[in-house]
Amino acid sequence: MSFCLANQFFQQFLFVPEPQVQLPKFIDKKSPSGFQLRRIYQLHFKDYARFKFSPIAVSSGAASPSPAEYSEQFLGTKSKQKRQKIAGIDQDEVEDPALLADPDSCFCEFKGVQIHHKICDAELSTTNLSGGDASSNFPSNSKKIGFPMILLHGFGASTFSWNRAMKPLAQATGSKVLAFDRPAFGLTSRVDTGIYSSSGSQDARPLNPYSIMFSVLATLYFVDFLAADKVILVGHSAGSLVAVETYFEAPERVAAMVLVAPAIVAPLMTQKSVENNERDGNNKKPEEQSESINYFNLFFRLFKGLSKLTAYIAQSIMRMLKGMGDMINSLYKKALCAFLRSAIGVMLVRMVIDKFGVPAVRNAWYDSKQVTDHVLQGYTKPLRVKGWDKALVEYTIAMLSDSSSQSKPPLSKRLSEISCPVLIVTGDSDRLVPAWNSQRLSKFIPGSCLKIIKNCGHLPHEEKVEEFVSIVREFLHTTIGASEDLQLQAAT
């Protein structure tokens, strides 16, 4: 009987738009059953006010919501409040890279990786790039260079960082300009590295897509993709390292290089003048006593033998210590890689990006006030890609354990071997890669040209687009254009 009365009561008075509802007369407030019904009414009416359910007409015959439905609604509100955001990007709404593509985005597969790239052709007036550009300020009838251009972004960036410069560069050179997202960045697919190798040459496993060598081979792939014999490589920050390594991998495919705020540590200035202070031994006076000479020769032979023995022992100890050092270094790298791949390591990466991601973008500009919401959205967009955090961890591990560089001389000793035209562009107020590093770097690359843009930070191709493109155009016309003119004159 009490159950029937309660059911009749809920159907008549629970789902009403007004909060002031009187208890029905048939409920005795003083009886135990009436007190229980009154308590049930108060609890349900409290839930109704909390969740604001839409009133349902009694004529529809709909049953009242169950406690499970109330708990789902309550937990749903709590989960929305606890959704994690990284740099303002909701991590519960990550998507496939293809779903985040721009209208001018393209994808191609290279060694199992879907690489996102964009192409701008100067001859196609219909090319439309997202974001503004400064192409209207450059003459469209400039002399063609004859070589396409490949743009290589830096750490944490993507093809977005080249949006404003792509079309002006295409018009300045009269050729195609291609930019692609290196693995772990942009909209290029994130892949599992369990089956990959760090170098690709020591075992049969495929090359690690997050290694420098993979980016080098991907760059050469796009050289063939453009059907070009040679290209102009433009690398920004860490992308400059990829450009230089690509040159050493295939110097015959590189016509020129433009290094923008290059994140390449310049060698220390260790060149010292060495004076010849050898003495003329022919002017020495002969010894008066032959016995002293014999004693001296005997002592010298003993000292020489002991020196050889000491050197042999020292070399053996050094080889043993080096082996132990290599073993310790290997164990350290393995432990560090295991830690980075753990849940704690991934969480730390997310915390670092969340805390320092947006401030780093602002700090890269000379005037942080010029960093608009459009710029921040472009840099944080890759955080909406599935698996971006684990890919960034794998990229860091690949940089630490890249064994392909161990088989080559240090890059600082190979800079003097670069023979193609090189332009180095940097900002005078670069807080990430100081301008003095670029100045020192230009002294070690033969025939390189250094240009410093005033009132500019780490991103000359974004902050000072017009000045940057003008510098690049002048450099290419004075180097590549002049050499082509000489070849044509010699042919005629």
CSV table of C-alpha atoms in Angstrom, one decimal:
chain,number,residue,atom,x,y,z
A,1,MET,CA,0.0,0.0,0.0
A,2,SER,CA,2.8,2.4,0.9
A,3,PHE,CA,4.5,1.6,-2.4
A,4,CYS,CA,1.4,2.4,-4.4
A,5,LEU,CA,0.9,5.7,-2.6
A,6,ALA,CA,4.6,6.7,-3.2
A,7,ASN,CA,4.3,5.8,-6.9
A,8,GLN,CA,1.1,7.8,-7.3
A,9,PHE,CA,2.7,10.7,-5.5
A,10,PHE,CA,5.8,10.8,-7.7
A,11,GLN,CA,3.8,10.7,-10.9
A,12,GLN,CA,1.7,13.6,-9.8
A,13,PHE,CA,4.1,15.9,-8.1
A,14,LEU,CA,7.8,15.1,-8.9
A,15,PHE,CA,8.3,16.4,-12.4
A,16,VAL,CA,6.8,19.9,-12.3
A,17,PRO,CA,8.4,23.2,-13.4
A,18,GLU,CA,7.8,25.0,-10.2
A,19,PRO,CA,9.8,24.2,-7.1
A,20,GLN,CA,7.0,25.0,-4.6
A,21,VAL,CA,5.1,21.7,-4.3
A,22,GLN,CA,2.7,20.7,-1.5
A,23,LEU,CA,2.4,17.2,-0.1
A,24,PRO,CA,-0.9,15.4,-1.0
A,25,LYS,CA,-3.6,15.4,1.6
A,26,PHE,CA,-3.7,11.6,1.8
A,27,ILE,CA,-0.2,11.4,3.3
A,28,ASP,CA,-0.4,11.4,7.1
A,29,LYS,CA,2.7,13.4,8.2
A,30,LYS,CA,2.5,12.0,11.8
A,31,SER,CA,2.4,8.3,10.8
A,32,PRO,CA,5.7,6.4,10.2
A,33,SER,CA,4.7,5.6,6.6
A,34,GLY,CA,3.9,9.2,6.0
A,35,PHE,CA,7.2,10.3,7.4
A,36,GLN,CA,9.0,7.9,5.1
A,37,LEU,CA,7.1,9.2,2.1
A,38,ARG,CA,7.9,12.8,3.0
A,39,ARG,CA,11.6,11.9,3.3
A,40,ILE,CA,11.6,10.2,-0.1
A,41,TYR,CA,9.9,13.3,-1.6
A,42,GLN,CA,12.5,15.6,-0.1
A,43,LEU,CA,15.4,13.6,-1.5
A,44,HIS,CA,13.9,13.3,-5.0
A,45,PHE,CA,12.9,16.9,-5.1
A,46,LYS,CA,16.5,17.9,-4.1
A,47,ASP,CA,17.9,15.8,-7.0
A,48,TYR,CA,15.4,17.4,-9.3
A,49,ALA,CA,16.6,20.9,-8.3
A,50,ARG,CA,20.2,19.9,-8.7
A,51,PHE,CA,20.1,18.3,-12.1
A,52,LYS,CA,17.2,20.4,-13.5
A,53,PHE,CA,15.5,17.6,-15.3
A,54,SER,CA,12.9,18.7,-17.8
A,55,PRO,CA,9.3,18.1,-16.6
A,56,ILE,CA,7.4,15.3,-18.1
A,57,ALA,CA,3.7,15.3,-18.6
A,58,VAL,CA,1.7,12.9,-16.5
A,59,SER,CA,-0.3,11.9,-19.5
A,60,SER,CA,2.9,10.5,-21.2
A,61,GLY,CA,3.1,7.8,-18.6
A,62,ALA,CA,6.9,8.0,-18.3
A,63,ALA,CA,8.5,6.5,-15.3
A,64,SER,CA,10.5,8.5,-12.9
A,65,PRO,CA,14.3,8.4,-13.3
A,66,SER,CA,16.1,5.6,-11.5
A,67,PRO,CA,18.9,6.2,-8.9
A,68,ALA,CA,21.4,4.8,-11.5
A,69,GLU,CA,20.4,7.6,-13.9
A,70,TYR,CA,20.9,10.2,-11.2
A,71,SER,CA,24.3,8.8,-10.4
A,72,GLU,CA,25.3,8.9,-14.1
A,73,GLN,CA,24.3,12.5,-14.4
A,74,PHE,CA,26.2,13.3,-11.2
A,75,LEU,CA,29.3,11.5,-12.2
A,76,GLY,CA,29.1,13.0,-15.7
A,77,THR,CA,29.3,16.5,-14.3
A,78,LYS,CA,32.2,15.5,-12.1
A,79,SER,CA,34.1,14.0,-15.1
A,80,LYS,CA,33.7,17.1,-17.1
A,81,GLN,CA,35.2,19.1,-14.3
A,82,LYS,CA,38.2,16.8,-14.1
A,83,ARG,CA,39.0,16.7,-17.8
A,84,GLN,CA,42.7,17.3,-18.3
A,85,LYS,CA,44.0,20.1,-20.5
A,86,ILE,CA,47.5,20.5,-21.9
A,87,ALA,CA,48.3,24.0,-23.0
A,88,GLY,CA,44.6,24.7,-23.2
A,89,ILE,CA,43.9,21.6,-25.4
A,90,ASP,CA,41.3,19.1,-24.0
A,91,GLN,CA,43.1,15.7,-23.9
A,92,ASP,CA,39.7,13.8,-23.9
A,93,GLU,CA,39.1,15.0,-27.5
A,94,VAL,CA,42.3,13.8,-29.3
A,95,GLU,CA,41.7,12.8,-32.9
A,96,ASP,CA,43.4,11.2,-35.9
A,97,PRO,CA,45.8,13.6,-37.7
A,98,ALA,CA,43.8,13.3,-41.0
A,99,LEU,CA,40.7,14.8,-39.2
A,100,LEU,CA,42.7,17.9,-38.3
A,101,ALA,CA,44.1,18.6,-41.7
A,102,ASP,CA,43.8,21.9,-43.5
A,103,PRO,CA,42.2,22.3,-46.9
A,104,ASP,CA,45.7,22.5,-48.5
A,105,SER,CA,47.1,19.5,-46.5
A,106,CYS,CA,48.6,16.5,-48.2
A,107,PHE,CA,49.6,13.1,-46.9
A,108,CYS,CA,52.0,10.5,-48.4
A,109,GLU,CA,53.4,7.3,-47.0
A,110,PHE,CA,57.1,6.9,-46.4
A,111,LYS,CA,58.4,3.8,-44.7
A,112,GLY,CA,55.1,3.1,-43.0
A,113,VAL,CA,54.6,6.7,-41.8
A,114,GLN,CA,51.9,9.0,-43.1
A,115,ILE,CA,53.8,12.3,-43.6
A,116,HIS,CA,51.8,15.5,-43.6
A,117,HIS,CA,53.1,18.1,-46.1
A,118,LYS,CA,52.1,21.2,-48.0
A,119,ILE,CA,53.2,22.4,-51.5
A,120,CYS,CA,53.1,25.9,-52.8
A,121,ASP,CA,53.6,26.5,-56.6
A,122,ALA,CA,54.4,30.0,-57.7
A,123,GLU,CA,52.8,29.3,-61.1
A,124,LEU,CA,49.5,28.3,-59.6
A,125,SER,CA,47.6,31.4,-58.6
A,126,THR,CA,44.9,29.3,-56.9
A,127,THR,CA,47.3,28.2,-54.2
A,128,ASN,CA,45.7,29.1,-50.9
A,129,LEU,CA,47.5,28.7,-47.6
A,130,SER,CA,45.9,29.0,-44.2
A,131,GLY,CA,47.0,32.1,-42.3
A,132,GLY,CA,48.1,35.4,-43.7
A,133,ASP,CA,51.0,35.9,-46.1
A,134,ALA,CA,53.0,38.8,-47.3
A,135,SER,CA,53.2,37.8,-51.0
A,136,SER,CA,51.6,41.0,-52.2
A,137,ASN,CA,54.8,42.9,-51.3
A,138,PHE,CA,57.1,40.9,-53.6
A,139,PRO,CA,57.4,41.2,-57.4
A,140,SER,CA,55.9,38.3,-59.2
A,141,ASN,CA,58.2,38.7,-62.2
A,142,SER,CA,61.4,37.9,-60.4
A,143,LYS,CA,64.0,35.7,-62.1
A,144,LYS,CA,63.5,32.0,-61.6
A,145,ILE,CA,66.1,30.2,-59.6
A,146,GLY,CA,65.3,26.9,-61.2
A,147,PHE,CA,65.5,24.8,-58.0
A,148,PRO,CA,62.6,23.9,-55.7
A,149,MET,CA,62.8,24.5,-52.0
A,150,ILE,CA,62.2,22.2,-49.0
A,151,LEU,CA,61.4,23.8,-45.6
A,152,LEU,CA,62.4,22.0,-42.4
A,153,HIS,CA,60.8,23.2,-39.2
A,154,GLY,CA,62.3,23.2,-35.7
A,155,PHE,CA,61.5,21.5,-32.5
A,156,GLY,CA,57.9,21.8,-31.4
A,157,ALA,CA,56.9,23.5,-34.7
A,158,SER,CA,55.3,22.2,-37.9
A,159,THR,CA,54.3,23.3,-41.4
A,160,PHE,CA,52.3,26.0,-39.7
A,161,SER,CA,55.4,28.0,-38.9
A,162,TRP,CA,56.1,28.4,-42.7
A,163,ASN,CA,52.6,29.4,-43.6
A,164,ARG,CA,53.3,33.1,-44.0
A,165,ALA,CA,56.6,32.5,-45.8
A,166,MET,CA,55.8,29.7,-48.2
A,167,LYS,CA,54.0,31.7,-50.9
A,168,PRO,CA,56.5,34.7,-50.8
A,169,LEU,CA,59.4,32.2,-51.1
A,170,ALA,CA,57.7,30.5,-54.1
A,171,GLN,CA,57.2,33.8,-55.8
A,172,ALA,CA,60.7,35.0,-55.0
A,173,THR,CA,62.3,31.8,-56.4
A,174,GLY,CA,59.8,31.1,-59.1
A,175,SER,CA,59.8,27.4,-58.1
A,176,LYS,CA,57.8,25.0,-55.9
A,177,VAL,CA,58.2,25.2,-52.1
A,178,LEU,CA,57.4,22.2,-50.0
A,179,ALA,CA,57.2,21.9,-46.2
A,180,PHE,CA,56.6,18.7,-44.3
A,181,ASP,CA,56.0,17.7,-40.6
A,182,ARG,CA,58.8,15.6,-39.2
A,183,PRO,CA,57.7,12.6,-37.2
A,184,ALA,CA,56.6,13.5,-33.6
A,185,PHE,CA,55.5,16.9,-34.8
A,186,GLY,CA,52.6,18.5,-36.7
A,187,LEU,CA,50.0,16.2,-38.3
A,188,THR,CA,52.4,13.4,-39.3
A,189,SER,CA,51.2,10.1,-38.0
A,190,ARG,CA,52.5,8.8,-34.6
A,191,VAL,CA,53.8,5.2,-34.9
A,192,ASP,CA,54.9,2.5,-32.4
A,193,THR,CA,58.6,2.2,-32.3
A,194,GLY,CA,58.7,-1.3,-30.9
A,195,ILE,CA,59.8,-2.8,-34.3
A,196,TYR,CA,62.2,0.0,-35.3
A,197,SER,CA,65.9,0.4,-35.0
A,198,SER,CA,67.8,3.6,-34.0
A,199,SER,CA,70.2,3.5,-37.0
A,200,GLY,CA,68.8,1.1,-39.5
A,201,SER,CA,72.3,-0.2,-40.4
A,202,GLN,CA,73.1,-2.5,-37.5
A,203,ASP,CA,70.2,-4.9,-37.8
A,204,ALA,CA,67.3,-5.8,-40.1
A,205,ARG,CA,64.7,-3.8,-38.3
A,206,PRO,CA,63.3,-0.7,-40.0
A,207,LEU,CA,64.7,2.7,-39.3
A,208,ASN,CA,63.3,4.5,-36.2
A,209,PRO,CA,61.0,7.2,-37.6
A,210,TYR,CA,61.9,9.6,-34.8
A,211,SER,CA,65.6,9.5,-35.6
A,212,ILE,CA,67.6,12.2,-37.4
A,213,MET,CA,68.5,9.8,-40.2
A,214,PHE,CA,64.8,9.1,-40.9
A,215,SER,CA,64.2,12.8,-41.4
A,216,VAL,CA,67.2,13.0,-43.7
A,217,LEU,CA,65.9,10.1,-45.8
A,218,ALA,CA,62.4,11.7,-45.8
A,219,THR,CA,63.9,14.9,-47.1
A,220,LEU,CA,65.7,13.0,-49.9
A,221,TYR,CA,62.4,11.3,-50.6
A,222,PHE,CA,60.7,14.7,-51.2
A,223,VAL,CA,63.6,15.7,-53.5
A,224,ASP,CA,62.6,12.8,-55.7
A,225,PHE,CA,58.9,13.6,-55.0
A,226,LEU,CA,59.5,17.0,-56.6
A,227,ALA,CA,61.3,15.4,-59.5
A,228,ALA,CA,64.3,17.6,-59.0
A,229,ASP,CA,68.0,17.0,-59.4
A,230,LYS,CA,68.8,19.5,-56.7
A,231,VAL,CA,66.9,21.5,-54.1
A,232,ILE,CA,67.4,24.4,-51.8
A,233,LEU,CA,67.2,23.3,-48.1
A,234,VAL,CA,65.9,25.8,-45.6
A,235,GLY,CA,66.2,24.6,-42.0
A,236,HIS,CA,65.0,26.5,-38.9
A,237,SER,CA,66.5,25.8,-35.5
A,238,ALA,CA,66.7,22.0,-35.1
A,239,GLY,CA,65.7,21.7,-38.8
A,240,SER,CA,69.1,23.2,-39.7
A,241,LEU,CA,70.7,20.0,-38.3
A,242,VAL,CA,68.5,17.9,-40.6
A,243,ALA,CA,69.5,20.1,-43.5
A,244,VAL,CA,73.2,19.8,-42.8
A,245,GLU,CA,73.0,16.0,-42.3
A,246,THR,CA,71.0,15.8,-45.6
A,247,TYR,CA,73.8,17.6,-47.4
A,248,PHE,CA,76.5,15.2,-46.0
A,249,GLU,CA,74.3,12.2,-47.0
A,250,ALA,CA,73.8,13.4,-50.6
A,251,PRO,CA,75.7,16.6,-51.4
A,252,GLU,CA,75.0,16.3,-55.1
A,253,ARG,CA,71.3,16.8,-54.4
A,254,VAL,CA,71.7,20.1,-52.5
A,255,ALA,CA,72.1,23.3,-54.5
A,256,ALA,CA,72.2,25.7,-51.4
A,257,MET,CA,71.3,25.8,-47.8
A,258,VAL,CA,69.6,28.5,-45.7
A,259,LEU,CA,70.0,28.0,-42.0
A,260,VAL,CA,67.6,30.1,-39.9
A,261,ALA,CA,68.6,30.5,-36.2
A,262,PRO,CA,70.5,27.2,-36.5
A,263,ALA,CA,70.4,25.1,-33.4
A,264,ILE,CA,73.9,23.7,-34.2
A,265,VAL,CA,76.5,24.2,-31.5
A,266,ALA,CA,79.4,26.1,-33.1
A,267,PRO,CA,82.9,24.8,-32.4
A,268,LEU,CA,85.0,26.5,-29.8
A,269,MET,CA,87.6,28.9,-31.2
A,270,THR,CA,90.6,26.7,-30.5
A,271,GLN,CA,92.8,27.8,-33.4
A,272,LYS,CA,96.1,29.0,-31.9
A,273,SER,CA,99.3,30.2,-33.6
A,274,VAL,CA,102.1,27.7,-33.0
A,275,GLU,CA,105.7,29.1,-33.0
A,276,ASN,CA,108.6,27.1,-34.1
A,277,ASN,CA,111.1,27.2,-31.3
A,278,GLU,CA,113.4,24.4,-32.4
A,279,ARG,CA,117.0,24.8,-31.5
A,280,ASP,CA,119.8,24.2,-33.8
A,281,GLY,CA,121.6,21.1,-32.5
A,282,ASN,CA,124.6,21.6,-34.7
A,283,ASN,CA,125.8,24.6,-32.6
A,284,LYS,CA,126.2,22.5,-29.5
A,285,LYS,CA,129.7,22.1,-28.1
A,286,PRO,CA,131.2,18.6,-27.9
A,287,GLU,CA,131.3,17.0,-24.5
A,288,GLU,CA,134.7,16.9,-22.9
A,289,GLN,CA,134.4,13.6,-21.2
A,290,SER,CA,133.2,10.5,-23.2
A,291,GLU,CA,132.4,8.6,-19.9
A,292,SER,CA,129.7,11.1,-19.0
A,293,ILE,CA,128.2,10.5,-22.5
A,294,ASN,CA,128.1,6.8,-22.0
A,295,TYR,CA,126.4,7.2,-18.6
A,296,PHE,CA,123.9,9.6,-20.1
A,297,ASN,CA,123.1,7.2,-22.9
A,298,LEU,CA,122.5,4.3,-20.5
A,299,PHE,CA,120.2,6.5,-18.3
A,300,PHE,CA,118.4,7.7,-21.4
A,301,ARG,CA,117.8,4.1,-22.6
A,302,LEU,CA,116.5,3.0,-19.2
A,303,PHE,CA,114.2,6.0,-19.0
A,304,LYS,CA,112.9,5.4,-22.5
A,305,GLY,CA,112.1,1.8,-21.7
A,306,LEU,CA,110.3,2.7,-18.5
A,307,SER,CA,108.4,5.4,-20.4
A,308,LYS,CA,107.2,2.8,-23.0
A,309,LEU,CA,106.2,0.4,-20.3
A,310,THR,CA,104.3,3.2,-18.4
A,311,ALA,CA,102.6,4.3,-21.6
A,312,TYR,CA,101.5,0.7,-22.4
A,313,ILE,CA,100.1,0.2,-18.9
A,314,ALA,CA,98.3,3.6,-19.1
A,315,GLN,CA,96.8,2.8,-22.5
A,316,SER,CA,95.6,-0.6,-21.1
A,317,ILE,CA,94.0,1.2,-18.1
A,318,MET,CA,92.4,3.8,-20.4
A,319,ARG,CA,91.0,1.1,-22.7
A,320,MET,CA,89.5,-0.7,-19.7
A,321,LEU,CA,88.1,2.5,-18.3
A,322,LYS,CA,86.7,3.5,-21.6
A,323,GLY,CA,85.0,0.1,-21.9
A,324,MET,CA,83.6,0.5,-18.4
A,325,GLY,CA,82.5,4.0,-19.3
A,326,ASP,CA,80.8,2.8,-22.4
A,327,MET,CA,79.1,0.1,-20.4
A,328,ILE,CA,77.9,2.6,-17.7
A,329,ASN,CA,76.8,5.0,-20.4
A,330,SER,CA,74.9,2.3,-22.1
A,331,LEU,CA,73.2,1.2,-18.9
A,332,TYR,CA,72.5,4.8,-18.0
A,333,LYS,CA,70.8,5.4,-21.4
A,334,LYS,CA,68.8,2.2,-21.1
A,335,ALA,CA,67.6,3.2,-17.6
A,336,LEU,CA,66.8,6.7,-18.8
A,337,CYS,CA,64.9,5.4,-21.8
A,338,ALA,CA,62.9,3.0,-19.6
A,339,PHE,CA,62.0,5.8,-17.2
A,340,LEU,CA,60.9,8.1,-20.1
A,341,ARG,CA,58.7,5.3,-21.5
A,342,SER,CA,57.0,4.7,-18.1
A,343,ALA,CA,53.8,6.3,-17.1
A,344,ILE,CA,55.7,8.8,-14.9
A,345,GLY,CA,57.9,9.8,-17.8
A,346,VAL,CA,55.0,10.4,-20.1
A,347,MET,CA,53.3,12.4,-17.3
A,348,LEU,CA,56.4,14.6,-16.8
A,349,VAL,CA,56.5,15.3,-20.6
A,350,ARG,CA,52.8,16.4,-20.4
A,351,MET,CA,53.5,18.5,-17.4
A,352,VAL,CA,56.5,20.2,-19.1
A,353,ILE,CA,54.5,21.0,-22.3
A,354,ASP,CA,51.6,22.2,-20.2
A,355,LYS,CA,53.7,24.6,-18.1
A,356,PHE,CA,56.3,25.8,-20.7
A,357,GLY,CA,54.7,25.2,-24.1
A,358,VAL,CA,52.9,28.4,-24.6
A,359,PRO,CA,55.5,30.5,-22.7
A,360,ALA,CA,58.2,29.1,-25.0
A,361,VAL,CA,56.3,30.2,-28.1
A,362,ARG,CA,55.9,33.7,-26.7
A,363,ASN,CA,59.5,33.8,-25.6
A,364,ALA,CA,60.6,32.9,-29.1
A,365,TRP,CA,59.3,36.2,-30.5
A,366,TYR,CA,61.0,39.5,-30.0
A,367,ASP,CA,57.7,41.2,-29.2
A,368,SER,CA,55.4,38.7,-27.4
A,369,LYS,CA,52.5,41.0,-27.9
A,370,GLN,CA,52.5,40.0,-31.6
A,371,VAL,CA,51.8,36.4,-30.7
A,372,THR,CA,48.1,36.2,-31.5
A,373,ASP,CA,45.5,33.5,-30.6
A,374,HIS,CA,45.8,32.3,-34.2
A,375,VAL,CA,49.6,31.6,-33.7
A,376,LEU,CA,49.0,29.9,-30.4
A,377,GLN,CA,46.3,27.7,-31.9
A,378,GLY,CA,48.6,26.7,-34.7
A,379,TYR,CA,51.4,25.7,-32.4
A,380,THR,CA,49.1,23.8,-30.0
A,381,LYS,CA,47.0,22.1,-32.6
A,382,PRO,CA,49.3,19.0,-32.7
A,383,LEU,CA,48.4,18.4,-29.1
A,384,ARG,CA,45.1,17.2,-30.4
A,385,VAL,CA,46.7,14.3,-32.2
A,386,LYS,CA,46.4,10.8,-30.7
A,387,GLY,CA,49.6,9.7,-29.0
A,388,TRP,CA,51.5,13.0,-29.3
A,389,ASP,CA,53.0,12.6,-25.8
A,390,LYS,CA,54.4,9.2,-26.4
A,391,ALA,CA,55.7,10.2,-29.7
A,392,LEU,CA,57.5,13.1,-28.1
A,393,VAL,CA,59.1,10.7,-25.6
A,394,GLU,CA,60.2,8.5,-28.4
A,395,TYR,CA,61.7,11.5,-30.2
A,396,THR,CA,63.7,12.4,-27.1
A,397,ILE,CA,64.9,8.8,-26.7
A,398,ALA,CA,65.9,8.7,-30.4
A,399,MET,CA,68.1,11.8,-29.9
A,400,LEU,CA,69.8,10.2,-26.9
A,401,SER,CA,70.4,6.8,-28.3
A,402,ASP,CA,71.0,7.6,-32.0
A,403,SER,CA,73.9,5.3,-32.9
A,404,SER,CA,74.1,6.4,-36.5
A,405,SER,CA,76.1,9.6,-35.5
A,406,GLN,CA,78.6,7.5,-33.6
A,407,SER,CA,80.0,6.0,-36.8
A,408,LYS,CA,80.6,9.5,-38.2
A,409,PRO,CA,83.0,12.3,-37.2
A,410,PRO,CA,81.5,15.0,-35.0
A,411,LEU,CA,79.5,17.6,-37.0
A,412,SER,CA,81.8,20.3,-35.7
A,413,LYS,CA,84.7,18.7,-37.6
A,414,ARG,CA,82.7,18.3,-40.8
A,415,LEU,CA,81.4,21.9,-41.2
A,416,SER,CA,84.6,22.9,-43.1
A,417,GLU,CA,83.7,20.3,-45.7
A,418,ILE,CA,80.5,22.1,-46.8
A,419,SER,CA,81.1,23.4,-50.3
A,420,CYS,CA,77.6,24.6,-51.4
A,421,PRO,CA,76.4,28.2,-50.9
A,422,VAL,CA,75.2,28.7,-47.3
A,423,LEU,CA,73.2,31.6,-45.8
A,424,ILE,CA,72.8,31.9,-42.1
A,425,VAL,CA,69.9,34.2,-40.9
A,426,THR,CA,69.3,35.0,-37.2
A,427,GLY,CA,67.6,37.6,-35.1
A,428,ASP,CA,69.7,40.0,-32.9
A,429,SER,CA,67.4,39.3,-29.9
A,430,ASP,CA,67.1,35.5,-30.2
A,431,ARG,CA,66.7,34.2,-26.6
A,432,LEU,CA,66.7,30.5,-27.6
A,433,VAL,CA,69.7,30.3,-29.9
A,434,PRO,CA,71.9,33.4,-29.3
A,435,ALA,CA,73.1,35.4,-32.3
A,436,TRP,CA,76.7,34.9,-31.3
A,437,ASN,CA,76.4,31.2,-31.9
A,438,SER,CA,75.4,31.9,-35.5
A,439,GLN,CA,78.3,34.3,-35.9
A,440,ARG,CA,80.8,31.7,-34.7
A,441,LEU,CA,79.1,29.0,-36.9
A,442,SER,CA,79.5,31.2,-40.0
A,443,LYS,CA,83.3,31.3,-39.5
A,444,PHE,CA,83.6,27.5,-39.7
A,445,ILE,CA,81.5,27.1,-42.9
A,446,PRO,CA,83.6,28.2,-45.9
A,447,GLY,CA,82.1,31.0,-47.9
A,448,SER,CA,78.9,31.3,-45.8
A,449,CYS,CA,77.0,34.5,-45.6
A,450,LEU,CA,75.6,35.8,-42.3
A,451,LYS,CA,72.6,38.1,-42.0
A,452,ILE,CA,71.3,39.5,-38.7
A,453,ILE,CA,67.8,40.9,-38.6
A,454,LYS,CA,67.3,43.7,-36.0
A,455,ASN,CA,64.5,43.6,-33.5
A,456,CYS,CA,63.9,40.0,-34.2
A,457,GLY,CA,63.8,36.9,-32.1
A,458,HIS,CA,64.0,33.1,-32.9
A,459,LEU,CA,61.5,33.2,-35.7
A,460,PRO,CA,62.6,35.5,-38.5
A,461,HIS,CA,60.4,33.8,-41.1
A,462,GLU,CA,57.4,34.6,-38.9
A,463,GLU,CA,58.2,37.9,-37.3
A,464,LYS,CA,60.0,39.6,-40.2
A,465,VAL,CA,58.6,37.8,-43.2
A,466,GLU,CA,59.3,40.5,-45.8
A,467,GLU,CA,62.9,41.2,-44.7
A,468,PHE,CA,63.6,37.4,-44.4
A,469,VAL,CA,62.3,36.7,-47.9
A,470,SER,CA,64.2,39.6,-49.3
A,471,ILE,CA,67.4,38.4,-47.8
A,472,VAL,CA,66.9,34.8,-49.1
A,473,ARG,CA,66.0,36.1,-52.6
A,474,GLU,CA,69.0,38.3,-52.8
A,475,PHE,CA,71.3,35.5,-51.6
A,476,LEU,CA,69.9,33.0,-54.1
A,477,HIS,CA,70.2,35.4,-57.0
A,478,THR,CA,73.8,36.4,-56.2
A,479,THR,CA,74.9,32.8,-55.8
A,480,ILE,CA,72.9,30.3,-57.7
A,481,GLY,CA,71.6,32.9,-60.2
A,482,ALA,CA,75.0,34.2,-61.0
A,483,SER,CA,76.5,30.7,-61.4
A,484,GLU,CA,73.7,29.8,-63.9
A,485,ASP,CA,74.4,33.0,-65.9
A,486,LEU,CA,78.0,32.1,-66.2
A,487,GLN,CA,77.1,28.5,-67.3
A,488,LEU,CA,74.8,30.0,-70.0
A,489,GLN,CA,77.5,32.4,-71.2
A,490,ALA,CA,80.0,29.5,-71.4
A,491,ALA,CA,77.5,27.4,-73.3
A,492,THR,CA,76.9,30.1,-75.9
